[in-house]
Coordinates of C-alpha atoms in Angstrom, one line a residue:
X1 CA -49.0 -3.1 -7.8
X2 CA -45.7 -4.0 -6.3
X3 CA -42.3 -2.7 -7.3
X4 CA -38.4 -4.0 -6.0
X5 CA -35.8 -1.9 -6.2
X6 CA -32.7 -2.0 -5.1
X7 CA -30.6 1.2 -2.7
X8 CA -27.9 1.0 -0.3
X9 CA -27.6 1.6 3.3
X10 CA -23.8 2.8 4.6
X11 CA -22.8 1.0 7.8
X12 CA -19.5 2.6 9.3
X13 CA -17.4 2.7 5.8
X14 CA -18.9 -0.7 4.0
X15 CA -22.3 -0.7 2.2
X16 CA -25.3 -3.2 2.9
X17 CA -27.8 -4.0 0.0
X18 CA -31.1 -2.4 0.9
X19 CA -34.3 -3.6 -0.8
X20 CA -37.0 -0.4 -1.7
X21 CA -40.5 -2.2 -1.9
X22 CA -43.6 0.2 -3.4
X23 CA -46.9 -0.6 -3.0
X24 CA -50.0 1.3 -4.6
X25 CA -53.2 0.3 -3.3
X26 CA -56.5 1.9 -3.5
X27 CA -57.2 3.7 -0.5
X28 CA -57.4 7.7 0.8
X29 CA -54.2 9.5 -0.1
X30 CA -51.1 8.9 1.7
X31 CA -47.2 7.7 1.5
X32 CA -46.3 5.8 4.7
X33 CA -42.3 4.7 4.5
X34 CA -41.5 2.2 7.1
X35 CA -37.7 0.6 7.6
X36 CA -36.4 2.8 10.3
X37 CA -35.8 5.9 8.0
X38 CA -34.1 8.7 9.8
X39 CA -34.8 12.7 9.3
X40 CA -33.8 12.9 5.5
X41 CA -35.1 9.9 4.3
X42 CA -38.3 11.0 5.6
X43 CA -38.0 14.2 4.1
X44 CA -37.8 12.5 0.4
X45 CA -41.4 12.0 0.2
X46 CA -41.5 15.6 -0.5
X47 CA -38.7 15.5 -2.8
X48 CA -39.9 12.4 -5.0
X49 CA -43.8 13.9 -5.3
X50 CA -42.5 17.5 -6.7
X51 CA -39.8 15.5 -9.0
X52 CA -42.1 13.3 -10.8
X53 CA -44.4 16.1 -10.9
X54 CA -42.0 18.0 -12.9
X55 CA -40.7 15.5 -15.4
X56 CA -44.3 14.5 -15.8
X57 CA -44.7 11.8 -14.4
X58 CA -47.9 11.0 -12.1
X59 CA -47.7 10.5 -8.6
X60 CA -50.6 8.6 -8.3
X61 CA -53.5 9.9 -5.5
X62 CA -53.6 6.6 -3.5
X63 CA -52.5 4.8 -0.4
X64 CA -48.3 4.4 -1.3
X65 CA -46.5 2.2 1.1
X66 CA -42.6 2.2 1.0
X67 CA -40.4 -0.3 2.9
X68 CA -36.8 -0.3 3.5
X69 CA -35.5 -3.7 4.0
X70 CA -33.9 -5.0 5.9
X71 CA -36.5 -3.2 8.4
X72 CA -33.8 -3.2 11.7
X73 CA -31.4 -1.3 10.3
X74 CA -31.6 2.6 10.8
X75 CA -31.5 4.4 7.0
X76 CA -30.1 7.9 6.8
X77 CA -29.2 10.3 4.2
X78 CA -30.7 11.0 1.0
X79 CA -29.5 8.8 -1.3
X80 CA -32.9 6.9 -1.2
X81 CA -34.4 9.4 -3.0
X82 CA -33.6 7.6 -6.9
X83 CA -34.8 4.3 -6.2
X84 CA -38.0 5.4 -4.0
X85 CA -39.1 7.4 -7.3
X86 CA -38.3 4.5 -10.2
X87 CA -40.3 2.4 -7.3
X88 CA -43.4 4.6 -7.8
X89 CA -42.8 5.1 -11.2
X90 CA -42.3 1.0 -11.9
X91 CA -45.5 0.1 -9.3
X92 CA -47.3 2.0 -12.3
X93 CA -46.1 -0.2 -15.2
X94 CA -44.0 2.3 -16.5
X95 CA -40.7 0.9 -16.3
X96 CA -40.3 -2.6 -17.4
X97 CA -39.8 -4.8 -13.9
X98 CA -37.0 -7.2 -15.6
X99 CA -34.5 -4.7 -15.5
X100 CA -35.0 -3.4 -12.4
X101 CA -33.3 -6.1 -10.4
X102 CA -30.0 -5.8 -12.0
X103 CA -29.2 -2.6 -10.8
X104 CA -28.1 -0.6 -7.6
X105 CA -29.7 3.3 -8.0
X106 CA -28.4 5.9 -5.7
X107 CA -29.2 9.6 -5.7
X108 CA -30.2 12.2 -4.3
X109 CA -33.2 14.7 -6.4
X110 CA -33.7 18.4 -6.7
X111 CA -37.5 19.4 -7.2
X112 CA -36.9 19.8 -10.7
X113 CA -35.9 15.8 -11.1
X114 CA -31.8 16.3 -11.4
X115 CA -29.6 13.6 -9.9
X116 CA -27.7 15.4 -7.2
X117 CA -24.4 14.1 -5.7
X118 CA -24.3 11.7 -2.4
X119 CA -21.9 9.8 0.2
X120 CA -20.8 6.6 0.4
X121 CA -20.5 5.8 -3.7
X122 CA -17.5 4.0 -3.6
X123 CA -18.1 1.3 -0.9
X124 CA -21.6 0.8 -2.9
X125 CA -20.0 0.5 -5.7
X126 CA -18.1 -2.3 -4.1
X127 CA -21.1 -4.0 -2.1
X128 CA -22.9 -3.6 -5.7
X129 CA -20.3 -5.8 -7.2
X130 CA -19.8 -8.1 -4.2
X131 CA -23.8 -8.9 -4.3
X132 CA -23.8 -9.5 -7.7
X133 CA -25.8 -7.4 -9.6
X134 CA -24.8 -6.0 -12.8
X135 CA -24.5 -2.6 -12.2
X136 CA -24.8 1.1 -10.5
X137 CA -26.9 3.9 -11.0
X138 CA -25.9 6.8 -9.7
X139 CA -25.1 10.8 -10.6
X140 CA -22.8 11.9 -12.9
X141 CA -20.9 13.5 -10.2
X142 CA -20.4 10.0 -8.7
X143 CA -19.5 8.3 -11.4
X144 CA -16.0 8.1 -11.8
X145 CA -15.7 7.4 -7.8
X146 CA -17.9 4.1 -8.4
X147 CA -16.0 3.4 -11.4
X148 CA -12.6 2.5 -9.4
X149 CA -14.5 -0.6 -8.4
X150 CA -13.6 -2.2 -11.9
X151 CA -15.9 -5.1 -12.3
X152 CA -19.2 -3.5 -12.2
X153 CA -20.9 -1.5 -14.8
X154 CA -21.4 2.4 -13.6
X155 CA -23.9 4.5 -15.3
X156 CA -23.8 8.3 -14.1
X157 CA -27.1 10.5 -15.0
X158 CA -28.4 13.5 -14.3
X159 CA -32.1 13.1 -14.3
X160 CA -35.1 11.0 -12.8
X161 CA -35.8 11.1 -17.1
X162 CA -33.0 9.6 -18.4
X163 CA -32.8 7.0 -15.5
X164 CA -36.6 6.2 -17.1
X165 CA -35.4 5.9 -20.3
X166 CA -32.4 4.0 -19.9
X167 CA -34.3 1.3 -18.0
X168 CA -36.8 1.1 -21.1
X169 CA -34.0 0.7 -23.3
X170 CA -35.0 4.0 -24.5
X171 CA -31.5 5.7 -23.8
X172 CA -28.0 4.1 -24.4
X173 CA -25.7 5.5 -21.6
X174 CA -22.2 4.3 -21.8
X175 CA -21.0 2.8 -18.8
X176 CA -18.1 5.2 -16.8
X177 CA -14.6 3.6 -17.4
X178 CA -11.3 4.8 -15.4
X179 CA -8.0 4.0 -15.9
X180 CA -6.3 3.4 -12.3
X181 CA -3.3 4.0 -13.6
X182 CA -3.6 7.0 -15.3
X183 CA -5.4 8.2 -12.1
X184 CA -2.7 7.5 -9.8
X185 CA -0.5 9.4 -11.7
X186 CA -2.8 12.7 -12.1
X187 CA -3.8 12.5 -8.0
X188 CA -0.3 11.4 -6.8
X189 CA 0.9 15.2 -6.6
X190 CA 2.2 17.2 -3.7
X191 CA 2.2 20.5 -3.4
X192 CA 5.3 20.7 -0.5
X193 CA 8.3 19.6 -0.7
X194 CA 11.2 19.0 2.0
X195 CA 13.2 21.1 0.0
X196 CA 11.1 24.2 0.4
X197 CA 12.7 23.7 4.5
X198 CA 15.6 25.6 5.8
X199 CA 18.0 24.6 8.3
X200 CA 17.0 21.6 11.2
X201 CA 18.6 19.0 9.5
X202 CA 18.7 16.3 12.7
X203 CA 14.7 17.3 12.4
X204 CA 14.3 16.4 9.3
X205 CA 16.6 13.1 10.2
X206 CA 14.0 12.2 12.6
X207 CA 11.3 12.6 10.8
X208 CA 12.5 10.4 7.9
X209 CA 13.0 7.9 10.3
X210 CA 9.7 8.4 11.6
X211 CA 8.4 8.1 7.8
X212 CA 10.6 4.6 7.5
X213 CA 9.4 3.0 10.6
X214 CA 5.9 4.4 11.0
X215 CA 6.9 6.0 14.7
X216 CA 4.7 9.0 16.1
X217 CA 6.6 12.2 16.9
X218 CA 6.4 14.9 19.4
X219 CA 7.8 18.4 17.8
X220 CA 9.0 20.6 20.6
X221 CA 9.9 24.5 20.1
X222 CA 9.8 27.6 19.9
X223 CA 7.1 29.5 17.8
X224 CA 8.1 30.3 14.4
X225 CA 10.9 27.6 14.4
X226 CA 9.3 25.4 11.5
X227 CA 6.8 22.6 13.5
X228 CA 3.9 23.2 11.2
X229 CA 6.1 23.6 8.1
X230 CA 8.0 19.9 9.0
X231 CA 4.8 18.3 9.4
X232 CA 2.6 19.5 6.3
X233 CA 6.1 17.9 4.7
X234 CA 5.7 14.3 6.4
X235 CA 3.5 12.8 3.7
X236 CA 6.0 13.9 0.8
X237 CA 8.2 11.0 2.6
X238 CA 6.0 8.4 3.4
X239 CA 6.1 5.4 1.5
X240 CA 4.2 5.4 -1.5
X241 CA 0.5 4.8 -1.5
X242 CA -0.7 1.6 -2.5
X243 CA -3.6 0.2 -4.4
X244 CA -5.6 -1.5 -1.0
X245 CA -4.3 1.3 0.6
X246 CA -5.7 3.7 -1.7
X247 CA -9.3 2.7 -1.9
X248 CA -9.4 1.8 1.9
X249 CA -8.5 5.7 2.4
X250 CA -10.9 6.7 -0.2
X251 CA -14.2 4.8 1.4
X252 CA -13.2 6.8 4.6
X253 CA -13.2 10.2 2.7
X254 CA -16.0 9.2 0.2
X255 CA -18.3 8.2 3.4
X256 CA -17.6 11.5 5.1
X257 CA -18.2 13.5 1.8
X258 CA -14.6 14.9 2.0
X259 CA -13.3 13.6 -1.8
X260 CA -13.3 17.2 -3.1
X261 CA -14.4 15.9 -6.9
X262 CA -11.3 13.6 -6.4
X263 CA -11.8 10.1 -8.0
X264 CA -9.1 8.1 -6.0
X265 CA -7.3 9.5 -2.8
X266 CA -3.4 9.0 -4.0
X267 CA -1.4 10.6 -1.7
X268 CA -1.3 9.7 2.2
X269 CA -3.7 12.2 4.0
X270 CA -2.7 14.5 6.0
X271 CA -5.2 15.7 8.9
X272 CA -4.8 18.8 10.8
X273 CA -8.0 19.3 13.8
X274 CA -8.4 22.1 15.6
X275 CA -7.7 22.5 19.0
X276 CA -11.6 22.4 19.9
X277 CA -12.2 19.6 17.9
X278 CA -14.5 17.4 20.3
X279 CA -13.7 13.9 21.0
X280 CA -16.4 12.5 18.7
X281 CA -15.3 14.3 16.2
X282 CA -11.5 13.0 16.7
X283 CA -13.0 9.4 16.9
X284 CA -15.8 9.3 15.5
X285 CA -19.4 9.1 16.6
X286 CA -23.0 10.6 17.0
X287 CA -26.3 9.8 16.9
X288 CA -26.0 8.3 13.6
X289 CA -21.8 7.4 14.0
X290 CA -19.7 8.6 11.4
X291 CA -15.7 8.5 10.8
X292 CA -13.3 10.9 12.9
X293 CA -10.4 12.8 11.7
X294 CA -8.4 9.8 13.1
X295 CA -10.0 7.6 10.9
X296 CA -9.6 10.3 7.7
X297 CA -6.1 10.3 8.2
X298 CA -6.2 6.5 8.1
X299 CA -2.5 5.4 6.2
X300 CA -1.5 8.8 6.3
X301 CA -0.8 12.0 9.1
X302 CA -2.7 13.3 12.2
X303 CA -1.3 16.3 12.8
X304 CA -2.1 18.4 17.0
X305 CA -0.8 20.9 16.4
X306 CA -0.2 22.8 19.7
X307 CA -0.8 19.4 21.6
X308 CA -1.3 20.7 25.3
X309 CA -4.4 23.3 24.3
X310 CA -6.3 20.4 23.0
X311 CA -8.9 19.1 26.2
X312 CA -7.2 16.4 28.2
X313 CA -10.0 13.9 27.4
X314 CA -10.0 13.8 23.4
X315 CA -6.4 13.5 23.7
X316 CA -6.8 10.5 25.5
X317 CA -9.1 8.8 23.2
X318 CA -6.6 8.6 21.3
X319 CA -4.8 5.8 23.1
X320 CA -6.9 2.9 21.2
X321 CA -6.2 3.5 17.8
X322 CA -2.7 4.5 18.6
X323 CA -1.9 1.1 20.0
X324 CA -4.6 -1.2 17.7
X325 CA -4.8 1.1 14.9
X326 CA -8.5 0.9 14.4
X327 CA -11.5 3.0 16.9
X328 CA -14.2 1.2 18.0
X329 CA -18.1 3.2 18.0
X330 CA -20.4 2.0 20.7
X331 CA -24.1 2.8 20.5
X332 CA -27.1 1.7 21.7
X333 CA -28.0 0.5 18.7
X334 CA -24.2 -2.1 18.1
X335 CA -20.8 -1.0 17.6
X336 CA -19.0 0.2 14.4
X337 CA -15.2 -0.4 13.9
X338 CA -13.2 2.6 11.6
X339 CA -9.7 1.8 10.4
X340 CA -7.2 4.7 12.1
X341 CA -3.8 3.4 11.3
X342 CA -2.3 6.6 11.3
X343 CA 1.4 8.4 11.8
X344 CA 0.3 10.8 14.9
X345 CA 2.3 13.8 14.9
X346 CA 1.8 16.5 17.7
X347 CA 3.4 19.6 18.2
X348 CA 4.4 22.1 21.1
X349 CA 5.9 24.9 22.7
X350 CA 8.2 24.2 25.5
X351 CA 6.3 26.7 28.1
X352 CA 2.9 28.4 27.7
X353 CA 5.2 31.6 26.8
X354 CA 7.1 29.6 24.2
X355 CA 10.9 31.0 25.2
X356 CA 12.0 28.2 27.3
X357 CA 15.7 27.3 26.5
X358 CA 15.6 30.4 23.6
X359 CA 19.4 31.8 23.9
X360 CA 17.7 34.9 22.7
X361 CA 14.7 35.6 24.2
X362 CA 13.4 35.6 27.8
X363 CA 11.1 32.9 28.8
X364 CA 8.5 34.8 31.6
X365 CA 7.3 31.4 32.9
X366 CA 7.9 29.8 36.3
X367 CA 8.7 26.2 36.9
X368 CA 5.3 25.4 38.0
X369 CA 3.4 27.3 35.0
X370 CA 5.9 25.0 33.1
X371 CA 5.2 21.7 34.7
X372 CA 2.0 22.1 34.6
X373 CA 2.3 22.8 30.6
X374 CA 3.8 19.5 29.8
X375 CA 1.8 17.7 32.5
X376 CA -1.1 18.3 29.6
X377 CA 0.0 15.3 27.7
X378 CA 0.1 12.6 29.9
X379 CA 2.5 10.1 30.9
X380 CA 0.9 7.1 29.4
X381 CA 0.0 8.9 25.7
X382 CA 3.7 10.4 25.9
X383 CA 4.5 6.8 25.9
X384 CA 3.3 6.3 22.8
X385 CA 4.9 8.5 20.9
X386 CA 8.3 7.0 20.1
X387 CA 10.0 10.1 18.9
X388 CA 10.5 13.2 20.9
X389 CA 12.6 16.0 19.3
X390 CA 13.3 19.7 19.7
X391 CA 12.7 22.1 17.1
X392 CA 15.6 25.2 18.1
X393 CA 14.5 28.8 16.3
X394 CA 15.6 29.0 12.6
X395 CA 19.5 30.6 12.5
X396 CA 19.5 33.3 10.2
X397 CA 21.9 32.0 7.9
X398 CA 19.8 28.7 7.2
X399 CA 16.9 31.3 6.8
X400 CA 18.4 33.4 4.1
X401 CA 20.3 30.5 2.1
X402 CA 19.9 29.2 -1.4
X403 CA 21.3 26.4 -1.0
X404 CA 18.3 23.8 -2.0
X405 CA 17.6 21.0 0.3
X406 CA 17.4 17.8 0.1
X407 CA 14.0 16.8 -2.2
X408 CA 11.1 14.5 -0.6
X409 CA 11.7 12.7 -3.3
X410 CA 15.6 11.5 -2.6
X411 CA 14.4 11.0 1.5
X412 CA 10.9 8.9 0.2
X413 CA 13.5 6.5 -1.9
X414 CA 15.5 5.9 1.4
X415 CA 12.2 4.9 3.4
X416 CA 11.1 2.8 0.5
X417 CA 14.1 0.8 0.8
X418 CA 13.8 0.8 4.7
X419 CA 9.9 -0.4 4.6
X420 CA 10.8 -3.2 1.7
X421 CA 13.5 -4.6 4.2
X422 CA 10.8 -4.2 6.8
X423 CA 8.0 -5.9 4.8
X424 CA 10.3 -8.7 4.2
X425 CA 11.7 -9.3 7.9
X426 CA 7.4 -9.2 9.5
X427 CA 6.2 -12.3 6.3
X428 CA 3.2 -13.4 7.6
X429 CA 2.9 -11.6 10.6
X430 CA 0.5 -9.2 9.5
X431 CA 2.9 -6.4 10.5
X432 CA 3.9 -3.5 7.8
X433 CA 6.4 -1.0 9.6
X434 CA 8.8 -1.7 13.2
X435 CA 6.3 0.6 15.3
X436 CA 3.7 -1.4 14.7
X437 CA 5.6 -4.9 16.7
X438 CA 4.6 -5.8 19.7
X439 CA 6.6 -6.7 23.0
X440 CA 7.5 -10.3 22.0
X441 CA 8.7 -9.0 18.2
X442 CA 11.0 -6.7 19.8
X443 CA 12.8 -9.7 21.4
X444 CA 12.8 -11.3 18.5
X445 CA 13.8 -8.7 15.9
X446 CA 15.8 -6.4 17.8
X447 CA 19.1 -7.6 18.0
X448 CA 21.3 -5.5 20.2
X449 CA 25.1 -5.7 19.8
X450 CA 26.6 -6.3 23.5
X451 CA 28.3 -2.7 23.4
X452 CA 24.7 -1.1 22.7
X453 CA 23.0 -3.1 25.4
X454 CA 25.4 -1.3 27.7
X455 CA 24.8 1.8 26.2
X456 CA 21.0 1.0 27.0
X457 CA 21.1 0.2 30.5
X458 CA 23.3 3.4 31.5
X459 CA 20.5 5.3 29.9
X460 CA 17.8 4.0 31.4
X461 CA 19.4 4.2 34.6
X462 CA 20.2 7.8 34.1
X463 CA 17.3 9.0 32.7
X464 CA 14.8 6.7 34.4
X465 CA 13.1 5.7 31.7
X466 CA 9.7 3.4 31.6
X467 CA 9.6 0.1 30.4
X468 CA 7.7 1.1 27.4
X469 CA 9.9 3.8 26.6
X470 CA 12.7 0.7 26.6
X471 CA 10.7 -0.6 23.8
X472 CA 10.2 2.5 22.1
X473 CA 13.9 3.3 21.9
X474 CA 14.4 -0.7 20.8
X475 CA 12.1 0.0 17.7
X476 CA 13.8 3.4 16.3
X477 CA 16.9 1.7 16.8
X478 CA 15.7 -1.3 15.1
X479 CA 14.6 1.5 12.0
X480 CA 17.5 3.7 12.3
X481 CA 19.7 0.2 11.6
X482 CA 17.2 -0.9 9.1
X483 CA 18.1 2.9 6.9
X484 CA 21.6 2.3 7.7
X485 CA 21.5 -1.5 6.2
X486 CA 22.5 -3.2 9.4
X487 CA 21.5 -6.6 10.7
X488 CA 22.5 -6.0 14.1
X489 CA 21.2 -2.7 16.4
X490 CA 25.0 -1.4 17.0
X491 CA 26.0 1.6 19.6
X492 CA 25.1 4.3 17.4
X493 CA 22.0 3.2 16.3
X494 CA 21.0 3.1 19.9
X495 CA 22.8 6.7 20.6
X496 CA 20.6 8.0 18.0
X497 CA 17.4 6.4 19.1
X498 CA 17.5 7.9 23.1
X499 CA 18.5 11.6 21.2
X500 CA 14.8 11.3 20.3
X501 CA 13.3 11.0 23.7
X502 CA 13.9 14.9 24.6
X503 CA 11.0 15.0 27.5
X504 CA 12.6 11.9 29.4
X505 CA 16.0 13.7 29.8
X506 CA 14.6 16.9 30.6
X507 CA 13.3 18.0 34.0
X508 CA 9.7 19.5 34.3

């Protein structure tokens, strides 16, 4: 007898229908799966014969043929172990078949027949409702993931059984409801504040225009002078996450595994590698190609700390997505685009011994150790990075005052009014934030004053600077007028904007 039911296959962070066919047929013993299944999918034979065994159900002693179609896509992970099992089970007649094709199942099972947690539930959810069908079947754990996809009914369970039973009409299980709002409010917490930072006011300037014009930064200082501390802080005074925004992020994390029990992901991420981190893992990749940390922090924070120890070459991979916002995966096998619109803040000493410039400690390095320190990030990623700014060594009266600072939520109010008269200004252009125009937007958006276009040219003169670094100074400028309420780019907006571009008036 022949059974249809109906899995899911992940394919970078969307979801393609997948259809599970069983056949029993006389014949010796034996389950052949064919569909390009990779390592655990292959495995779940073992898993579905010892679950049905112990919810009693038979696993019938014949010749079992499973097929995953469509048969020239690779399948991996073991969410195929659910719908493989009803398939055995419905090829006997023990599951009524009309039923069966309304519903996506999904899960993972333990020997024992429980409904363990997988990937990937929310972009099912989402190809479930796109396809059509009427509704999910997945764990309990999953549940209230798939159930942000509002049009779709979710049914969580925890075993092979009830699944059985609920397709018998046996079982009522009521379908999982969230309320988006409600769960924006409860996940939209942080746990820093800028407050909680003391002293380096003209960097915490810069990084709120950072936050209001979407501009990378480069933190340069000492250790112990508060680089870490600033950054963790950046999300607190992003703009606020919205709804697109929020379930894009939370495909990334859910296909990755990464939610933490969280429903939604509310706040912008914030992503901090280590310094070994290889370049597939920054990117993305692999035999079977999965999401990199650029792509987790996706609307949100990459954070390098200690920029120059990181290898030369997965810093470079980072120029794509920096300039496109998206990474592109190629295999053998096709190519795989990941979203990676991120905010990419790096940090740094200013010599290997850290001291360099310190007006109270020594710095031990020579020019050369020190050239060859900064030479680490390279010209053309420096480039990219519109902000450069030195973080000095904490005075000690900032360290020990009481005075409270300024709140994230006071400086994320600013940038919200900065990125609404930014949203307004790039209509139709598919652009969301001033670091994100391109050359020919610059000339039409940033309007210098005559007095600032002098200003300009005697500071590229002086400090030599690269015709991208021109239009990097034109865009803070053009964000640093935009927090000020200004039409027109005036001297000191542009005075402001070349302060941030430390490295191109120092000497290496």
């Amino acid at each position: 007898m022949l059974a249809r039911i109906y899995g899911a296959s992940l394919h970078g962070i969307d979801a393609l229908k997948v259809a599970v066919e069983v056949d029993i047929a006389s014949g010796l013993p034996e389950l052949a799966m064919v569909g390009l299944p990779e390592g655990a999918v292959r495995e779940s034979k073992v898993r579905v014969r010892a679950a049905l065994r112990n919810c009693g159900y038979p696993f019938p002693p014949q010749r079992i043929t499973i097929n995953l179609a469509p048969a020239d896509v690779k399948k991996e992970g073991s969410g195929y172990d659910l719908p493989m099992a009803m398939g055995i089970v419905a090829a006997q007649g023990a599951v009524q078949p009309s039923r069966l094709a309304d519903y996506l199942l999904l899960g993972e099972l333990s020997l024992d027949g429980a409904v363990k947690p997988v990937r990937g539930a929310l972009p099912i959810a989402a190809a479930v409702r796109d396809q059509g069908l009427k509704g999910l079947i997945l764990p309990l754990a999953n549940s209230a993931e798939a159930a942000v996809i509002q049009d779709i009914d979710v049914f969580g369970v925890e075993s092979l059984a009830e699944v059985v039973e609920f397709l018998n009409g046996e079982r009522e299980i009521d379908p999982t409801r969230v309320d988006l709002g409600r769960l924006f409010r409860q996940h939209a917490v942080h746990d820093a504040d800028f407050s909680d930072v003391r002293g380096q006011p003209h960097v915490k300037r810069a990084l709120e225009v950072a936050a209001a014009g979407g501009h990378n930064v480069l933190m340069m200082g000492p250790p112990g002078s508060g680089k870490t501390m600033l950054a963790k802080r950046l999300p607190t005074v992003l703009p606020d996450l919205t709804l697109a925004e929020a379930l894009e992020t939370t495909k990334i994390h859910s296909v990755t595994g990464v939610l933490d029990g969280r429903a939604l992901v509310a706040v912008r991420p914030f992503r901090a590698p280590h310094h070994t981190i290889s370049d597939a893992g920054l990117v993305g990749g692999g035999a079977v190609p999965k999401p990199g940390e650029v792509s987790l922090a996706h609307n949100g924070v990459l954070f390098l700390d200690e920029a120059p120890e990181f290898r030369r070459n997965v810093l470079e991979v980072l120029r794509q997505p920096l300039e496109d916002g998206r990474i592109t995966v190629v295999r053998a096998a096709g190519s795989i685009d990941y979203p990676a619109a991120f905010m990419l803040v790096a940090a740094m000493n200013p010599c290997p011994c850290g001291f360099y410039s310190d007006p109270e400690k020594e710095c031990r390095c020579t020019p050369m150790q020190i050239t060859r320190y900064r030479s680490r990030l390279s010209g053309p990623l420096l480039d990219r990075i519109d902000i450069q700014v030195e973080v000095p060594a904490v005075e000690y009266r900032a360290l020990v005052s009481r005075a409270p600072g300024e709140p994230s939520d006071t400086i994320r109010e600013r940038v919200n009014q900065a990125r609404r008269v930014q949203v307004e200004r790039f209509e139709r252009t598919g652009i969301h934030a001033n670091a994100r125009m391109s050359a020919r937007d610059v000339r039409r958006y940033c309007l210098v004053e005559a007095a600032g276009e002098q200003l300009l040219e005697t500071a590229i003169k002086r400090l030599g600077l690269s015709a991208r670094a021109y239009v990097r100074i034109l865009k803070v400028s053009r964000t640093i007028a935009d927090l000020a309420g200004a039409e027109e780019i005036r001297p000191p907006h542009i005075a402001e904007a070349i302060q941030y571009r430390s490295l191109d008036r120092q000497p290496f």
